mmCIF file of C-alpha atoms in Angstrom:
data_model
loop_
_atom_site.group_PDB
_atom_site.id
_atom_site.type_symbol
_atom_site.label_atom_id
_atom_site.label_comp_id
_atom_site.label_asym_id
_atom_site.label_seq_id
_atom_site.Cartn_x
_atom_site.Cartn_y
_atom_site.Cartn_z
ATOM 1 C CA MET A 486 -6.990 19.920 0.487
ATOM 2 C CA ARG A 487 -8.102 16.774 -0.957
ATOM 3 C CA GLU A 488 -10.259 17.819 -3.819
ATOM 4 C CA VAL A 489 -9.893 15.724 -6.848
ATOM 5 C CA ALA A 490 -10.438 17.418 -10.407
ATOM 6 C CA SER A 491 -13.261 15.902 -11.922
ATOM 7 C CA GLU A 492 -12.369 13.279 -14.662
ATOM 8 C CA SER A 493 -14.250 10.850 -17.150
ATOM 9 C CA PRO A 494 -16.865 8.752 -14.873
ATOM 10 C CA LYS A 495 -15.214 5.711 -13.170
ATOM 11 C CA PRO A 496 -16.666 2.617 -13.170
ATOM 12 C CA LYS A 497 -19.458 2.032 -10.448
ATOM 13 C CA GLY A 498 -17.569 0.535 -7.540
ATOM 14 C CA SER A 499 -14.209 0.997 -8.306
ATOM 15 C CA ILE A 500 -11.966 2.610 -5.590
ATOM 16 C CA HIS A 501 -12.032 6.451 -5.272
ATOM 17 C CA HIS A 502 -9.345 6.517 -2.782
ATOM 18 C CA LEU A 503 -7.568 4.634 0.247
ATOM 19 C CA GLU A 504 -6.657 6.672 3.360
ATOM 20 C CA ILE A 505 -4.351 5.106 5.936
ATOM 21 C CA TRP A 506 -3.745 6.766 9.160
ATOM 22 C CA VAL A 507 -0.292 6.268 10.015
ATOM 23 C CA PRO A 508 1.855 6.579 13.619
ATOM 24 C CA PHE A 509 5.143 7.973 11.732
ATOM 25 C CA LEU A 510 4.544 9.983 8.740
ATOM 26 C CA GLU A 511 7.998 10.138 7.513
ATOM 27 C CA ARG A 512 8.482 6.403 7.390
ATOM 28 C CA ALA A 513 4.906 6.029 5.784
ATOM 29 C CA ARG A 514 5.766 8.554 3.389
ATOM 30 C CA GLU A 515 9.249 6.785 2.337
ATOM 31 C CA GLU A 516 7.766 3.005 2.389
ATOM 32 C CA TRP A 517 4.518 3.457 1.178
ATOM 33 C CA GLY A 518 6.050 6.112 -1.604
ATOM 34 C CA TRP A 519 8.453 3.458 -2.677
ATOM 35 C CA LEU A 520 5.870 0.543 -2.933
ATOM 36 C CA LEU A 521 3.169 2.729 -4.930
ATOM 37 C CA GLY A 522 6.157 3.986 -6.997
ATOM 38 C CA GLU A 523 6.766 0.877 -8.041
ATOM 39 C CA LEU A 524 3.183 0.163 -9.034
ATOM 40 C CA GLY A 525 3.164 3.230 -10.843
ATOM 41 C CA TYR A 526 1.328 5.662 -8.852
ATOM 42 C CA GLU A 527 2.691 9.409 -8.955
ATOM 43 C CA PRO A 528 3.203 11.724 -5.965
ATOM 44 C CA PHE A 529 -0.060 13.658 -6.121
ATOM 45 C CA GLN A 530 -0.821 15.678 -2.889
ATOM 46 C CA GLU A 531 1.043 16.884 0.172
ATOM 47 C CA TRP A 532 -0.026 18.996 3.355
ATOM 48 C CA PRO A 533 1.692 19.033 6.667
ATOM 49 C CA THR A 534 0.307 16.122 8.252
ATOM 50 C CA GLY A 535 0.260 13.839 5.059
ATOM 51 C CA CYS A 536 0.354 13.198 1.399
ATOM 52 C CA SER A 537 -0.890 11.054 -1.814
ATOM 53 C CA TRP A 538 -0.081 9.263 -4.707
ATOM 54 C CA LYS A 539 -2.418 8.838 -7.701
ATOM 55 C CA LEU A 540 -2.801 6.215 -10.420
ATOM 56 C CA GLY A 541 -5.787 6.724 -12.608
ATOM 57 C CA GLY A 542 -8.755 7.896 -10.908
ATOM 58 C CA THR A 543 -7.515 6.245 -7.844
ATOM 59 C CA TYR A 544 -5.181 7.607 -5.218
ATOM 60 C CA VAL A 545 -3.870 6.497 -1.633
ATOM 61 C CA VAL A 546 -3.439 8.702 1.112
ATOM 62 C CA VAL A 547 -1.048 8.385 4.201
ATOM 63 C CA GLU A 548 -1.563 10.621 7.150
ATOM 64 C CA GLN A 549 -0.616 11.203 10.826
ATOM 65 C CA THR A 550 -3.586 12.850 12.711
ATOM 66 C CA ASP A 551 -4.154 14.047 15.833
ATOM 67 C CA ALA A 552 -7.307 11.626 15.964
ATOM 68 C CA VAL A 553 -5.143 8.373 15.627
ATOM 69 C CA THR A 554 -5.566 6.814 18.862
ATOM 70 C CA ALA A 555 -2.490 4.458 19.203
ATOM 71 C CA THR A 556 1.112 4.222 17.687
ATOM 72 C CA THR A 557 0.694 0.474 16.736
ATOM 73 C CA HIS A 558 -1.266 -0.871 13.867
ATOM 74 C CA ARG A 559 -2.328 -4.203 14.331
ATOM 75 C CA ARG A 560 -3.591 -6.078 10.846
ATOM 76 C CA THR A 561 -5.310 -8.919 13.088
ATOM 77 C CA ASP A 562 -7.318 -6.585 14.939
ATOM 78 C CA PRO A 563 -10.973 -6.155 13.714
ATOM 79 C CA GLY A 564 -10.806 -3.697 10.640
ATOM 80 C CA VAL A 565 -9.141 -3.825 7.288
ATOM 81 C CA ASN A 566 -6.354 -6.717 7.330
ATOM 82 C CA HIS A 567 -4.570 -5.909 3.896
ATOM 83 C CA VAL A 568 -4.662 -4.169 0.903
ATOM 84 C CA ALA A 569 -4.143 -5.981 -2.469
ATOM 85 C CA PHE A 570 -2.932 -4.377 -5.630
ATOM 86 C CA HIS A 571 -2.631 -5.826 -9.283
ATOM 87 C CA ALA A 572 1.146 -5.650 -9.704
ATOM 88 C CA GLY A 573 1.335 -6.610 -13.457
ATOM 89 C CA THR A 574 3.539 -9.706 -14.586
ATOM 90 C CA ARG A 575 4.928 -12.690 -12.557
ATOM 91 C CA GLU A 576 8.336 -10.800 -13.258
ATOM 92 C CA ASN A 577 7.210 -7.834 -11.645
ATOM 93 C CA VAL A 578 5.962 -9.359 -8.387
ATOM 94 C CA ASP A 579 9.240 -11.304 -8.316
ATOM 95 C CA ARG A 580 11.172 -7.736 -8.610
ATOM 96 C CA ILE A 581 9.243 -5.964 -6.043
ATOM 97 C CA ARG A 582 9.389 -8.728 -3.707
ATOM 98 C CA ALA A 583 13.095 -9.132 -3.968
ATOM 99 C CA LEU A 584 13.614 -5.341 -3.392
ATOM 100 C CA GLY A 585 11.203 -4.743 -0.819
ATOM 101 C CA ALA A 586 13.202 -5.243 2.311
ATOM 102 C CA ASP A 587 15.513 -2.599 1.337
ATOM 103 C CA ALA A 588 12.546 -0.163 1.209
ATOM 104 C CA GLY A 589 10.792 -1.148 4.837
ATOM 105 C CA TRP A 590 8.726 -4.226 3.224
ATOM 106 C CA TYR A 591 9.324 -7.663 4.643
ATOM 107 C CA GLU A 592 7.956 -10.712 3.039
ATOM 108 C CA MET A 593 5.205 -12.750 4.746
ATOM 109 C CA PHE A 594 4.838 -16.591 4.058
ATOM 110 C CA GLU A 595 8.135 -16.714 2.352
ATOM 111 C CA SER A 596 8.211 -20.781 2.502
ATOM 112 C CA LYS A 597 5.100 -20.653 0.412
ATOM 113 C CA TYR A 598 5.810 -17.969 -2.309
ATOM 114 C CA PRO A 599 4.504 -17.407 -4.895
ATOM 115 C CA HIS A 600 1.356 -19.463 -3.969
ATOM 116 C CA ALA A 601 0.307 -18.605 -0.323
ATOM 117 C CA GLY A 602 -3.003 -17.600 -1.609
ATOM 118 C CA GLY A 603 -3.593 -21.048 -3.192
ATOM 119 C CA PRO A 604 -2.213 -22.904 -6.392
ATOM 120 C CA ASP A 605 -3.542 -20.693 -9.077
ATOM 121 C CA HIS A 606 -2.623 -17.292 -7.269
ATOM 122 C CA TYR A 607 0.650 -15.855 -7.982
ATOM 123 C CA ALA A 608 1.361 -13.200 -5.128
ATOM 124 C CA ALA A 609 3.694 -11.673 -2.749
ATOM 125 C CA TYR A 610 2.468 -10.768 0.527
ATOM 126 C CA LEU A 611 4.686 -7.927 2.168
ATOM 127 C CA LEU A 612 4.646 -6.316 6.060
ATOM 128 C CA ASN A 613 5.781 -2.757 6.513
ATOM 129 C CA THR A 614 7.658 -1.460 9.426
ATOM 130 C CA ASP A 615 4.342 -0.447 11.007
ATOM 131 C CA SER A 616 2.719 -3.889 10.266
ATOM 132 C CA TYR A 617 0.379 -2.712 7.339
ATOM 133 C CA GLU A 618 0.093 -5.441 4.971
ATOM 134 C CA VAL A 619 -0.076 -5.593 1.072
ATOM 135 C CA GLU A 620 -0.751 -8.133 -1.275
ATOM 136 C CA LEU A 621 0.849 -7.950 -4.824
ATOM 137 C CA VAL A 622 -0.896 -10.116 -7.414
ATOM 138 C CA ALA A 623 0.258 -10.966 -10.805
ATOM 139 C CA ASP A 624 -2.025 -10.544 -13.882
#
């Protein structure tokens, strides 16, 4: 189901894939699909309980599995707080930020944009309908 074809060796320590368990697959497919598409990911795999997008040697999975024990994600609970993506130019970060709300991604730290992460860090912080946070970092 999730077998990935062998490619050239990847840098040691780079991320192979990220799997996100979601409470509502169709909403996740729309919201994550939009965001990942804006970042250059292409649809990769699909099965009844999930789907994935791929960029280079990395892929991102969203899945609604019977093993999920809750219908609410809380990024402030122990575990992963957010995922940060390289988003290209500052102009691209601005563009995705401006379009995000129409695709289910809402801005965090709006009054501190684009330097919520510090004066030398240009990024947008977005939160989707299910409270998953992403950070879009400019080059």
